[in-house]
Amino acid sequence: MFKFALGRLMQAVPVLLVVITVTFFLVHSAPGGPFDADKAVPPEVLKALEAQYNLDQPMWKQYLSYLGDVVQGDLGPSFKYSGRTVNELIGAGLPTTAELAFYAMLVALGVGITAGITASMRPNTMQDYIPMSAAMIGICMPSFLLGPLLVLIFGIHLEWLPVSGWGDIPGDKILPSITLGTAYAAYIARLSRGGMLEVLSQDYIRTARAKGLSEPIVIAKHALRGGLIPVVSFLGPAFAGLLGGSFVVETIFQIPGLGRFYVQAAFNRDYTLILGMTVFFSTLIIIFNLLSDMLAIWLNPKLRQEIRGSN
Amino acid sequence: MRYSHNVYLRFSDSITLASSAISKGAALLGILVVLTSCGTSENNVSSGNRTGTLHWGNGTEPQSLDPQIATGVPEHHIITSVMEGLVGKDRKTLMPIPAVAESWEVSDDLKVYTFHIRKNALWSNGDPHTANDYVWSWWRALQPALGNLYAYMLFPIKNAQQYYEGEIESFDEVGVKALDDYTLQITLGNPTPYFLQLLDHYSLFPVHQATIEKFGAADERGTRWTYEGNLIGNGPFLLVDWKINRRIVVEKNPLYWDMENVKLNRIVFYPTENATTEERMFRAGQLHVTNDIPADKIEVYRSNKSPALHLAPYLGVYFYRVNINTPHLSDRRVRRALAMTIDRESLTRNIVKAGETPAYAITPPGTISYQPPQEFRFDPEAARQLLADAGYPNGENFPSIEILYNTNEAHKKIAVAIQQMWKKHLNIDIQLLNQEWKVYLASESAGQYQVSRAGWIGDYVDPNNFLDMFLCGGGNNRTGWCNEEYDRLILEVAPAMKSHEERLAIFSKAEKMLLDAMPVLPIYIYASKRLIDPSVKNYDSNLLDQASYKDIYLDGESPVTMQVDK
C-alpha cells in the first residue's frame, strides 16, 4: 500500500508541472493585462507596476522564477489585492470552503446513502421510484436555482433561516450546505442503489439470509461494505469537486470562501492568484483521488490482492 | 425575524413524520443546527439600530486601503470612514467645508492657498497631525514607483506633474510648503476652481509616515501598513477588523477632532458582489444600505412605493465612443446622424428604467451650475438627410457597423435597442459584439472597434473632469478625434478665466466643438441606486453618491413602515 501511494505521488509531479505550464502560458496569453482599467493607466505607472511584479522580464524568465517559487511553496503576491499574498488569500478562504464542503458532504452522504439503500431494498416499487425520481430532480436542479429557491422559502417567507453569511448569524450554514450537497446526494443515491443491488444479488447474501439473519443485519453487516464501494471511489472526486465547485453557492450566499476568489481572479487577470488557485486545486484533486483509491483498496479484498500481486 | 430553537424542532419534527429516508436528512440538519446555532437571534438592522452599528453593502472586497494605491468606489467608502482630508464636502450640496483644516485663505490671483490645520486634529495613535504630514504624503503620492493611478489629481499643484515625470529632480520646487506645524501653503500652476474639491479625494488624504516606514519603503506597494491593527488614520472611525471577503469593521475614533458629532459607533462593510443576494439580505434585515439594486427589482419597489428605494442623479455619463478612423464613420455627418436617431427618452423610460436621464452632451447637467449646450435632438428626418448628404441615401451602400460592449445583460439590452433604432430610422445594419471586460478594454484602447460602449464617472464636480477626456492623444480619448483648438480651450483658456461664468462659457464653447464633431454619442446620465432602510438618517443622495459617515445616525423608532414585496 505504501509503495502504491508513493508511486501515485511520484506520478503527480509531472501532472502538476504540466498543469502549471499550461495555465501559466494560457493566462499570460489572454488579452488584457492585470492593470488595465477603464480609466487609462499612464505609461509611467504601468512601467512601475510591471517592474514591481516582474512582468517586464522575458516570459521564460518569469516562468522559471515562478516555478522556483512554487517549489518553495510561495505562490507569490496577488496583483489585484495589493499587499496580500496568494498563500494568504487561500489561507483565508480555505477553512470556510472546507467547512462548507464538509457539511455538504454530510448532507450528501446522509441523504444519498439512506435514499439509495431504501430504494435498493425493494427495487421497482414505489419505495424505489420515489427516492430515485427525487435524486434525478436533485441531479438536474442547478445550485443557482435551488439556492435562491431555498432562500425564498426558508429565508424570506418563513423567516426560519438567514439568507446569507457564514458563521455570522445562527443557522446561516444550513441552506448553503443543503444547496451544495443536494446534487451530490443525488449522485450518491444512485451509486449506492446500484452498488447495493449488485451485492444483494450475490450468493453470500443469499447464504446470510438462509442462515436466518434479519434483513437489517444482512444489509448492515454483509451488504453495505461491498455495496458502498462505488460511493467510496466517488468520494475523492466529489470532495475535490465540492471544494473547487462551491463558487456558485458562495456567491448566492455571500460566503467568504475560495470559489469567489478563483472566478474573480480570472476576470481580474490576477495571474498569480489564478495560477496559485489552480496549483492548489490540482494538488487537492490528486490527493483526494489517491485517498479514495486507498480507501477502496482497503474495502475491497479483490483490489488488495491485485496490488499485492503487482508488487 | 427570530431564529429560535423551537422553530428548528418543529421544523425537524414535521419532517420526521414524512419518511424515514428524509428523516435521516433532517437529523443531519439537526447536527448542522447544533454546529451553527448559538448566541442571540435578532436581525442586523434591529440590533444595529440598538447599538449604533450601520450595516453597509459595499459592492466588492477592496483591493487596497492605501489611499494612494486604491482606485475604486468600495475602497472610497472605507477610506473616507478612517481618513480625512484638509477639506470636506457638504453632504447635500457638495460644497467644500472645513475638515482637518479649520480655515483657509486664497490669494487674489487664485493660485496660493494657505490652510490652517486644527491643533486638535490627531492621528489615531495620538501623534500630532501637522502640515509636514501633507508635504510627505504628497511627495509619496508623486513617486512613480508607487504606481499611483490618481497621481494626476495632484497635477494642479505647481510643478507636481514635472516632478512626477522626472523633469524636476527636487520636490522642494513643487508648490507644497509647511510654513509652520499648523500652516500649509499650496501654490498652484494655474487657478483651479475645483482644487478644494480635490482635497476631499482620497488620493490627497494624508498618510501616517511612521506607520508606512515601519512596514516598508515609502514608495513600496503592498506593504502591510493598511491592515487592521496597523492602520493609523485621522478619520472619524478606526479600522478594527478586516476579514477577507467577509466584512470590514470600523469603530468610532475617540481621538477624532469632531468626535462628539460622530453618531455611529460602528460600521460593518460587506463585500456584496451579487446584487440579487444583496437585495435578499436587505429584505431579511441583514443590511441597512445596499450598494445596488437588481434592475428587475426596481419596478417592484417603485410600484409598492417603498420608502427604501433611493434613486438619484449620479455624476456619470453612459455613451458610445466612435472610432473616427473607421472609413465609413470618419464623416462627421454620419456620426451626427447616428447621434440623432437614438431615442434617449424611450431608452431611459423603457429599457434602463432606474431614474437615468437622457444625455445630449458629455457633461452631466448641473455640474457646478454648468448647463451643457444642446447641439442636437432626436430627429430622424434630419438624420436621414445628413446620411444622404454623406453619400448614403436611405442607408444604401452603407457598410454595417459593429457595436462593441463588455459582456453584461444591461449593456446588451441597450445595444439591441440602439441597433433597432438605427435600422428603423437610418436603414443601416448593425452587428453586436460582446467581449469579456479585460478583452474589451484591450480592444478599445488599441482602437480595434467601430462603435464601443463606454461610461465615465466623475471624480470631482467640474466640467473639466469630463471634457479633458477628449484631449488629443489622451489615454481616455480612444476615439482618434483631435482638435488643437479644443485642447487650447481646455488646457489654457479655461484655467486662465477669472470668473466662474467666464470659465463655464469656455467649457460650453469647447463642448460645442466636441458635439459638432461627435466622436462620442452621449446616451444617458447615470443614476445612483440604493435600498436604504428608513431607520438610516442624515443620508442624503448627492451627485457623487458619497455618504458622510460621521453625520449618519440610526433611528429604529422611525414611524415609516416598509412596504416591501415578499
PDB file of N, CA and C in Angstrom, chain A residues 46 49 89 98 112 144 249 304:
ATOM      1  N   LEU A  46       2.264  52.188 -15.413  1.00  0.00           N
ATOM      2  CA  LEU A  46       2.271  50.820 -15.919  1.00  0.00           C
ATOM      3  C   LEU A  46       3.669  50.230 -15.802  1.00  0.00           C
ATOM      4  N   LEU A  49       4.435  49.395 -12.216  1.00  0.00           N
ATOM      5  CA  LEU A  49       3.705  48.213 -11.768  1.00  0.00           C
ATOM      6  C   LEU A  49       4.308  46.944 -12.355  1.00  0.00           C
ATOM      7  N   LEU A  89      -4.401  34.576   0.772  1.00  0.00           N
ATOM      8  CA  LEU A  89      -5.786  34.566   0.294  1.00  0.00           C
ATOM      9  C   LEU A  89      -6.350  33.146   0.348  1.00  0.00           C
ATOM     10  N   ALA A  98     -13.671  24.614   3.092  1.00  0.00           N
ATOM     11  CA  ALA A  98     -13.558  23.229   3.559  1.00  0.00           C
ATOM     12  C   ALA A  98     -14.724  22.884   4.486  1.00  0.00           C
ATOM     13  N   GLY A 112     -28.049  10.741   0.626  1.00  0.00           N
ATOM     14  CA  GLY A 112     -27.808   9.897  -0.543  1.00  0.00           C
ATOM     15  C   GLY A 112     -27.806   8.419  -0.200  1.00  0.00           C
ATOM     16  N   PHE A 144     -27.720  27.259  -8.720  1.00  0.00           N
ATOM     17  CA  PHE A 144     -28.142  28.660  -8.813  1.00  0.00           C
ATOM     18  C   PHE A 144     -29.656  28.791  -8.864  1.00  0.00           C
ATOM     19  N   VAL A 249     -22.482  28.589  -5.028  1.00  0.00           N
ATOM     20  CA  VAL A 249     -23.097  28.643  -3.699  1.00  0.00           C
ATOM     21  C   VAL A 249     -22.482  29.780  -2.876  1.00  0.00           C
ATOM     22  N   ARG A 304      -7.051  -5.443  -3.226  1.00  0.00           N
ATOM     23  CA  ARG A 304      -5.889  -5.618  -2.372  1.00  0.00           C
ATOM     24  C   ARG A 304      -5.006  -6.723  -2.949  1.00  0.00           C
TER      25      ARG A 304
END
